[in-house]
CSV table of C-alpha atoms (C1' of nucleotides) in Angstrom, one decimal:
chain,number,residue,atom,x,y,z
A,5,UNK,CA,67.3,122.8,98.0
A,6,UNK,CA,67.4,120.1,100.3
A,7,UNK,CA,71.2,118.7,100.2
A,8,UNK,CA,72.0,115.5,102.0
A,9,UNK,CA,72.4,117.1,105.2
A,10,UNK,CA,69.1,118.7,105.4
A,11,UNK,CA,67.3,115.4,104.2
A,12,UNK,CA,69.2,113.6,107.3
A,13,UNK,CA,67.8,116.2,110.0
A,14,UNK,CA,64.6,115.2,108.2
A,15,UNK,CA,64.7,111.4,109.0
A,16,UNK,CA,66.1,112.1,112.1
A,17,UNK,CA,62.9,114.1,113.1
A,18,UNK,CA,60.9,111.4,111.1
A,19,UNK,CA,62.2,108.6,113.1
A,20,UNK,CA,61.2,110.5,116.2
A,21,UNK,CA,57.7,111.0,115.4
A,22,UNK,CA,56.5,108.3,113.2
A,23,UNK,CA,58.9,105.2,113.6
A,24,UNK,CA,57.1,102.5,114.5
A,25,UNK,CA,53.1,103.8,113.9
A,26,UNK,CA,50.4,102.6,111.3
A,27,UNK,CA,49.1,105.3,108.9
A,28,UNK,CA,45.6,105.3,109.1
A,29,UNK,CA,45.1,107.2,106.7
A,30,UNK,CA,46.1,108.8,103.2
A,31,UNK,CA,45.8,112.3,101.6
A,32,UNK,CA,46.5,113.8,98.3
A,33,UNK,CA,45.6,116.8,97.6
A,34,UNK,CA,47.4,117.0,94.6
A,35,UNK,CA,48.8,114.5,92.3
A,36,UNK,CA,50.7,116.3,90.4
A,37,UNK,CA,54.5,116.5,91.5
A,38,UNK,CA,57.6,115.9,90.1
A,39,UNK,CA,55.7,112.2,89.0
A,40,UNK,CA,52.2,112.5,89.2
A,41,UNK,CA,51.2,110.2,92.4
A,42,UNK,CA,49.3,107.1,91.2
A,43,UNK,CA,45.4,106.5,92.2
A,44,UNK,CA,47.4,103.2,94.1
A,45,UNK,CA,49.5,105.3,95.9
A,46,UNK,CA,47.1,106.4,99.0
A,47,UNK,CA,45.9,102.4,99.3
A,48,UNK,CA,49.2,101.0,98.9
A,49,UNK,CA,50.5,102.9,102.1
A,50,UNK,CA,47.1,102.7,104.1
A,51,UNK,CA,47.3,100.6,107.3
A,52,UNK,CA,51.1,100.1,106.6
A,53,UNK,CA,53.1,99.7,110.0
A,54,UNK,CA,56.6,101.5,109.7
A,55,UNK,CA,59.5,100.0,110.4
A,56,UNK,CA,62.1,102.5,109.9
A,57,UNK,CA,62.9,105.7,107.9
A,58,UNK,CA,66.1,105.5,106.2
A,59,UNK,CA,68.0,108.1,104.4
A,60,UNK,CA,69.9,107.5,100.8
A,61,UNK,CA,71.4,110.5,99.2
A,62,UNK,CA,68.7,113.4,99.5
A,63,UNK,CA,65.9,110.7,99.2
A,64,UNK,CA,64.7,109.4,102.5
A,65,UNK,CA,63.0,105.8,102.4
A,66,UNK,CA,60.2,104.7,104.3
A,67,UNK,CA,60.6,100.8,105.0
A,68,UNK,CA,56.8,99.2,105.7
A,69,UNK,CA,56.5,95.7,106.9
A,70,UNK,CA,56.7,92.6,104.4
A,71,UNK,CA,59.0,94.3,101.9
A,72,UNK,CA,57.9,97.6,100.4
A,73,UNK,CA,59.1,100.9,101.1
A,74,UNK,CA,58.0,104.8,100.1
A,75,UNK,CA,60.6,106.7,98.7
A,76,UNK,CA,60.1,111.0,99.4
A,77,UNK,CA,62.1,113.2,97.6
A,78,UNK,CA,61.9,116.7,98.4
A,79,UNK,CA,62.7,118.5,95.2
A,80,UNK,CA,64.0,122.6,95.8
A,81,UNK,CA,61.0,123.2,98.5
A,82,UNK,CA,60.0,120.1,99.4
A,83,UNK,CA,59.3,120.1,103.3
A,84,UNK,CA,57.8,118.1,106.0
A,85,UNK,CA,55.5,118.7,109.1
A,86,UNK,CA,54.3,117.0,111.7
A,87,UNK,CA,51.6,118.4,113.4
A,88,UNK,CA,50.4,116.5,116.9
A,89,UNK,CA,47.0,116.2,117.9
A,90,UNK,CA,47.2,117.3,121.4
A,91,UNK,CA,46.2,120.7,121.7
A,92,UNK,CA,49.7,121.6,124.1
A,93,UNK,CA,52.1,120.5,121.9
A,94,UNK,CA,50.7,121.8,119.0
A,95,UNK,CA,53.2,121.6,116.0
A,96,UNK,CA,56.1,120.2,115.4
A,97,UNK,CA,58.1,120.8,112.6
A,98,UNK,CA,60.6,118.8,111.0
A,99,UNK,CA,61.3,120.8,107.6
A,100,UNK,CA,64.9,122.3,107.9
A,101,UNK,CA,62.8,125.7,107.5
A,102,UNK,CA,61.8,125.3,110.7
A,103,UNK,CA,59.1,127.5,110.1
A,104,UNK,CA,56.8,128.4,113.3
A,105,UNK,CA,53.7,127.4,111.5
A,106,UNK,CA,52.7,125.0,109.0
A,107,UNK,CA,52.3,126.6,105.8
A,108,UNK,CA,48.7,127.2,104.4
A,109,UNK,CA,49.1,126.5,101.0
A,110,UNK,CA,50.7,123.7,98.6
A,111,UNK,CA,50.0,121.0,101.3
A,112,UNK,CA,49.9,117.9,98.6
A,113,UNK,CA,50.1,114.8,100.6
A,114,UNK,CA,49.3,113.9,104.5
A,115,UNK,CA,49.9,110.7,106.6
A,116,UNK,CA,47.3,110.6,109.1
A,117,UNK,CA,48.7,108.6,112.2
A,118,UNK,CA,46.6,108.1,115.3
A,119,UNK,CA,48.3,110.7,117.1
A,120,UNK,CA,49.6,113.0,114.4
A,121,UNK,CA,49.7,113.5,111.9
A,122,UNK,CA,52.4,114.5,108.4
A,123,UNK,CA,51.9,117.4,105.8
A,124,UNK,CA,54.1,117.4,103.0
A,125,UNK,CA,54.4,120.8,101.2
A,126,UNK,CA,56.1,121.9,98.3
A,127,UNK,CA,55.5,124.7,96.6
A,128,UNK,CA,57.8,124.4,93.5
A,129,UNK,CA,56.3,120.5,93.0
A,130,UNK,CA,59.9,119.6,92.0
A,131,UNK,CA,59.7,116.8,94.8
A,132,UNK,CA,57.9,113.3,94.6
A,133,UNK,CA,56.7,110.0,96.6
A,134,UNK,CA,57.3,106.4,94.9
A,135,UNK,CA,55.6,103.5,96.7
A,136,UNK,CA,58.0,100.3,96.0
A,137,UNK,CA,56.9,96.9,96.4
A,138,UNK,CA,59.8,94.9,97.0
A,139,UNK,CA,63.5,95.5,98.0
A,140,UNK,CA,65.5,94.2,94.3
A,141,UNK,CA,63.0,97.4,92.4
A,142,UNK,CA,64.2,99.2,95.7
A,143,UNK,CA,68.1,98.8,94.6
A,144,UNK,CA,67.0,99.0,91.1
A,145,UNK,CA,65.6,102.8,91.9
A,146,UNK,CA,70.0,103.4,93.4
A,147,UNK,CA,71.2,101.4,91.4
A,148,UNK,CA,73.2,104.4,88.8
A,149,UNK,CA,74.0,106.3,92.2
A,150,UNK,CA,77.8,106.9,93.1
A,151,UNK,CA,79.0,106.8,96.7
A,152,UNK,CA,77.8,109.2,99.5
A,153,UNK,CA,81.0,111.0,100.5
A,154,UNK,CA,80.9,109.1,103.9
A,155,UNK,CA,81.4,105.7,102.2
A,156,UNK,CA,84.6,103.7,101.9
A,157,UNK,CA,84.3,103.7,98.1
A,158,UNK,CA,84.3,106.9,97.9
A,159,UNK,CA,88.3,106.8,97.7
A,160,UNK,CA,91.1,108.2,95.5
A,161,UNK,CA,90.7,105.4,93.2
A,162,UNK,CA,86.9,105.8,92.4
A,163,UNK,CA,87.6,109.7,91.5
A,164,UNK,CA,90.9,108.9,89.7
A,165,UNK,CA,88.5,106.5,87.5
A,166,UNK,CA,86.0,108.0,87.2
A,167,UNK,CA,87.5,111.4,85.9
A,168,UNK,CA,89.8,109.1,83.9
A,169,UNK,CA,89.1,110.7,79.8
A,170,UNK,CA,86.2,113.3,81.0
A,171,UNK,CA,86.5,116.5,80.1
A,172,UNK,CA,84.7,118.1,82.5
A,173,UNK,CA,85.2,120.7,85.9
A,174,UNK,CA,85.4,119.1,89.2
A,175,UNK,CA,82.4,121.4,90.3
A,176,UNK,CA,80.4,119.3,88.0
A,177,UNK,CA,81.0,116.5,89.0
A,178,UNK,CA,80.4,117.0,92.4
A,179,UNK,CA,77.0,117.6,91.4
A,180,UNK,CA,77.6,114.7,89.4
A,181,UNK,CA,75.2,112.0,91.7
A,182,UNK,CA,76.5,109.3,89.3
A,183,UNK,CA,80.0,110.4,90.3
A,184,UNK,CA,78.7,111.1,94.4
A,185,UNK,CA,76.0,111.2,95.8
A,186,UNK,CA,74.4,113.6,98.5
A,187,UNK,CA,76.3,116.9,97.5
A,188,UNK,CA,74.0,119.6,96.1
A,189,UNK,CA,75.0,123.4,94.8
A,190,UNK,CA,75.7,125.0,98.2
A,191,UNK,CA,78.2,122.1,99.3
A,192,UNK,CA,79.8,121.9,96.1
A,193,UNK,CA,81.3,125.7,96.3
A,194,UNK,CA,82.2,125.2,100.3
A,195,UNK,CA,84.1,121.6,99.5
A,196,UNK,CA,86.4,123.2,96.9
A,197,UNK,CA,87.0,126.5,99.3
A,198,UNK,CA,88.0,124.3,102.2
A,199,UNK,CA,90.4,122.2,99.3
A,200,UNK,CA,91.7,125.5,97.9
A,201,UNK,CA,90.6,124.2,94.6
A,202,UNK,CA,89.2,126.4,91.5
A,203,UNK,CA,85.6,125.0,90.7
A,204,UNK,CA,86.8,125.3,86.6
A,205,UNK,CA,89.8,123.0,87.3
A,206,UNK,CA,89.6,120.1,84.8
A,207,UNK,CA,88.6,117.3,87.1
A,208,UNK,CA,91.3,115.0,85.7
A,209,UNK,CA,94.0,117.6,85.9
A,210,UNK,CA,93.9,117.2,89.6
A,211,UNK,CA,96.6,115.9,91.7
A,212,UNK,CA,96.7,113.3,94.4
A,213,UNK,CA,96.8,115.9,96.9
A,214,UNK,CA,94.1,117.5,95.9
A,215,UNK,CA,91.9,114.6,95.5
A,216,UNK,CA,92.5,113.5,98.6
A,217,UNK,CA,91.3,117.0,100.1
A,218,UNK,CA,88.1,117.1,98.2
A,219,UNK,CA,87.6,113.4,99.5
A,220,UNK,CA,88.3,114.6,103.3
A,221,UNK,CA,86.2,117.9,102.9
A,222,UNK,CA,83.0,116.7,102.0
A,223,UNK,CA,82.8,114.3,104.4
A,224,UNK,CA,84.0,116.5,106.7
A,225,UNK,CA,81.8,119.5,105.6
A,226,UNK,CA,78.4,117.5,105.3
A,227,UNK,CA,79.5,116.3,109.0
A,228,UNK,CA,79.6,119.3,110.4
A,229,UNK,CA,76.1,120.6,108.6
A,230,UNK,CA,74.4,117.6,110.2
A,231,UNK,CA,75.7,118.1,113.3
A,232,UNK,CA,74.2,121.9,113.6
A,233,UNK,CA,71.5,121.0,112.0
A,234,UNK,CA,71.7,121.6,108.3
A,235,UNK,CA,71.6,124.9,106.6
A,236,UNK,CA,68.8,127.3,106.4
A,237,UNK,CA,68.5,130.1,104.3
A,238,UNK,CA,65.0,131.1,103.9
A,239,UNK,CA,62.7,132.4,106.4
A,240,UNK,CA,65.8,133.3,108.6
A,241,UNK,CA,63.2,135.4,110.7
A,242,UNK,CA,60.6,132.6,111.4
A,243,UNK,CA,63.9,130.3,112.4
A,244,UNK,CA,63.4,128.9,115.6
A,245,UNK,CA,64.2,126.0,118.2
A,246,UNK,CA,66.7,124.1,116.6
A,247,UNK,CA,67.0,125.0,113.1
A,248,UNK,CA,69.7,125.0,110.8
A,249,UNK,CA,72.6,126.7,112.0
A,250,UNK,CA,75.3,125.4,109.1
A,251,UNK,CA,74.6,128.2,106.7
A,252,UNK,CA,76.6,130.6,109.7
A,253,UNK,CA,79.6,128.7,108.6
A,254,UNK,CA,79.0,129.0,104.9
A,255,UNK,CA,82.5,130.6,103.6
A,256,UNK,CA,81.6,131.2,100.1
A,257,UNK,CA,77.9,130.6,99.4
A,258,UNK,CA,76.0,133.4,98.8
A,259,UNK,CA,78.8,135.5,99.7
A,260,UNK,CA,79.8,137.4,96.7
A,261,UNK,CA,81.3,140.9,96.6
A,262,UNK,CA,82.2,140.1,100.0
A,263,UNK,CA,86.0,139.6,101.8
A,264,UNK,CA,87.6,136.3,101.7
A,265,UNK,CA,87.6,134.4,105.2
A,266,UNK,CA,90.8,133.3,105.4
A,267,UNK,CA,92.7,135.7,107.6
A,268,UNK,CA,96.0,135.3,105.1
A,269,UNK,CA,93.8,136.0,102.2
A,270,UNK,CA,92.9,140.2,100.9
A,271,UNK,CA,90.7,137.9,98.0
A,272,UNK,CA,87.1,138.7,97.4
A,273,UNK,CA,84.3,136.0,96.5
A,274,UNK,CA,83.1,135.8,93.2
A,275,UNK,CA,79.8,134.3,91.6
A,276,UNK,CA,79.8,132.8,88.2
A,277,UNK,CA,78.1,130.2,86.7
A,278,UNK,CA,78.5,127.0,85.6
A,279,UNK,CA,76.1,124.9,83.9
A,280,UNK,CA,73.3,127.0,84.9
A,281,UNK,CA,74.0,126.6,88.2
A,282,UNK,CA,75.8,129.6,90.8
A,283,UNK,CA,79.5,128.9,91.6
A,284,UNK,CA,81.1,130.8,94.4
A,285,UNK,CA,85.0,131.1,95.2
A,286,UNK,CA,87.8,133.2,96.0
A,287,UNK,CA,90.5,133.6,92.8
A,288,UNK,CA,93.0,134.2,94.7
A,289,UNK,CA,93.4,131.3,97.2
A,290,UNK,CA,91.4,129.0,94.6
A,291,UNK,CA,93.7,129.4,92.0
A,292,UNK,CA,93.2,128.4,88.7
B,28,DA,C1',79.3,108.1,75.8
B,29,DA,C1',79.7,112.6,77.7
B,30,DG,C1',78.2,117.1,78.5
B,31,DA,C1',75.3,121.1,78.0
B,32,DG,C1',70.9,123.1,78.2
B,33,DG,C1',65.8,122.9,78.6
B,34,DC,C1',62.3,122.1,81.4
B,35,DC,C1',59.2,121.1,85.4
B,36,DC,C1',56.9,125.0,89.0
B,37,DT,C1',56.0,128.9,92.4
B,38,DG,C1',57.7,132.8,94.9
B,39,DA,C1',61.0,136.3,96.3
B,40,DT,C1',63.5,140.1,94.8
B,41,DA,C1',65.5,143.6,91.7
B,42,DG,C1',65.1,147.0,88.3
B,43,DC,C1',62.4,150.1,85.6
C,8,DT,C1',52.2,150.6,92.5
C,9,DG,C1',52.8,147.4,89.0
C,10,DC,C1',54.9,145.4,85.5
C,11,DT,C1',58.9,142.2,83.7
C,12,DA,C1',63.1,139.6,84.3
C,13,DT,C1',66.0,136.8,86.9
C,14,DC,C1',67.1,133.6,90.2
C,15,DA,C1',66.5,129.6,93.8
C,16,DG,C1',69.2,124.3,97.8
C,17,DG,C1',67.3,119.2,92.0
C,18,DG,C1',67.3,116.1,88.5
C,19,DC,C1',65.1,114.0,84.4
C,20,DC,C1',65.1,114.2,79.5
C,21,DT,C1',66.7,115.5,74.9
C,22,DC,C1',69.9,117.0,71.7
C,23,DT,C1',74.5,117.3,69.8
DNA sequence: AAGAGGCCCTGATAGC
DNA sequence: TGCTATCAGGGCCTCT
């Protein structure tokens, strides 16, 4: 579920509230996630002083002094809590749910922190934690990974390679994270609406143009999501503070059946699916 | 090598 | 009401 934009609200709120603390202490509840959490796991992180949470893709990284790091993956309902000691400023969450209240059950794996301390819950399991020892098994873990959209390499030239003698759709390959990385299912059918691009185009049929569009639009797009917050679209009731706001500018996502938002355009959206995975787009001004 | 599909798992929802 | 089927924001693994 959680798409690069959502995982960055996540650090962001991380890096608020547990930048620079020592977990105390360690919790697993439950070992078994997408990789079943090794007995090391809780000692390996006890006492560790954090230095800094960053963010890769939809993986967020916890960097410990001397060298070794955590790596969190949130899977399709993977989400993260901090709840604060004090008794007035009871909970803070930080999942892009933004749920009012920590959830009750599939709490796997805490951080206990002086002050606070961090539930991670996940009902599906699909998400996991990886404790790294040193920065070159750190790369290692990346190393496969294509280019976030933001970064430089992620030009005309790398997608002009990289489709280079593949057969396959341009929507694919945006889910492609060898090909880029950070874009997920919802941002893949709301980059090629914004290009005017059909998701079954034959990525190497493109033209210049249009590769230049899809490289402006998801940077663009997962810009914009960031900066509202990410997307929510679960538990729009319990919403609350400042949740996710991006999935009010969603143009084709979920919208099927419905009108077309371009003012010009009398097309409806349609939902098909491609490689298992929901595709929404208009025919008419995503031409084939 | 590339690409499609199965699978991991729970929960929400639709249809009967 | 209660069954069953389908689908969900991801990605690893296997098979062709």
């Amino acid at each position: 579920m959680p798409e690069l934009p959502e995982v960055e609200i996540v650090r962001q709120s991380l890096s608020k509230n547990i930048k620079g603390k020592k977990i105390n202490q360690v919790l697993v509840r439950n070992r078994n996630l997408r990789f079943r959490l090794k007995h090391s796991f809780e000692n390996n992180l006890k006492n560790k002083f954090i230095l800094d949470i960053k963010r890769f893709s939809k993986y967020l990284i916890i960097e410990f002094e001397n060298n070794s790091f955590c790596i969190i993956h949130l899977g399709m309902s993977g989400t993260i809590h901090i709840k604060k000691n004090k008794k007035e400023s009871l909970i803070t969450n930080t999942s892009f749910y933004h749920s009012p209240k920590i959830p009750e059950k599939h709490n796997h794996v805490e951080f206990l922190f002086s002050d606070l301390k961090l539930i991670y819950n996940d009902p599906r399991r699909f998400g996991f934690f990886i404790f790294v020892d040193n920065k070159i098994n750190l790369e290692k873990r990346f190393k496969k990974f294509g280019p976030e959209p933001f970064d430089k390499r992620f030009n005309l030239k790398h997608l002009t390679n990289f489709f280079n003698g593949k057969k396959k759709n341009i929507k694919n390959f945006l889910l492609d994270q060898k090909f880029v990385s950070g874009i997920g299912n919802i941002y893949a059918s709301e980059i090629l609406y914004s290009s005017k691009i059909n998701p079954l185009t034959q990525a190497k049929n493109l033209n210049k143009f249009q590769l230049k569009k899809i490289i402006k639009n998801s940077k663009k797009i997962l810009l914009k999501a960031i900066k509202q917050g990410g997307s929510t679209i679960r538990d729009f009731k319990n919403t609350k503070g400042d949740a996710g706001h991006f999935q009010k500018n969603f143009k084709v996502y979920g919208r099927d059946n419905k009108n077309c938002k371009r003012s010009s355009c009398s097309g409806i959206i349609h939902k098909i699916s491609q490689s298992k995975r929901s595709t929404f787009f208009c025919k008419i001004c995503q031409k084939y």
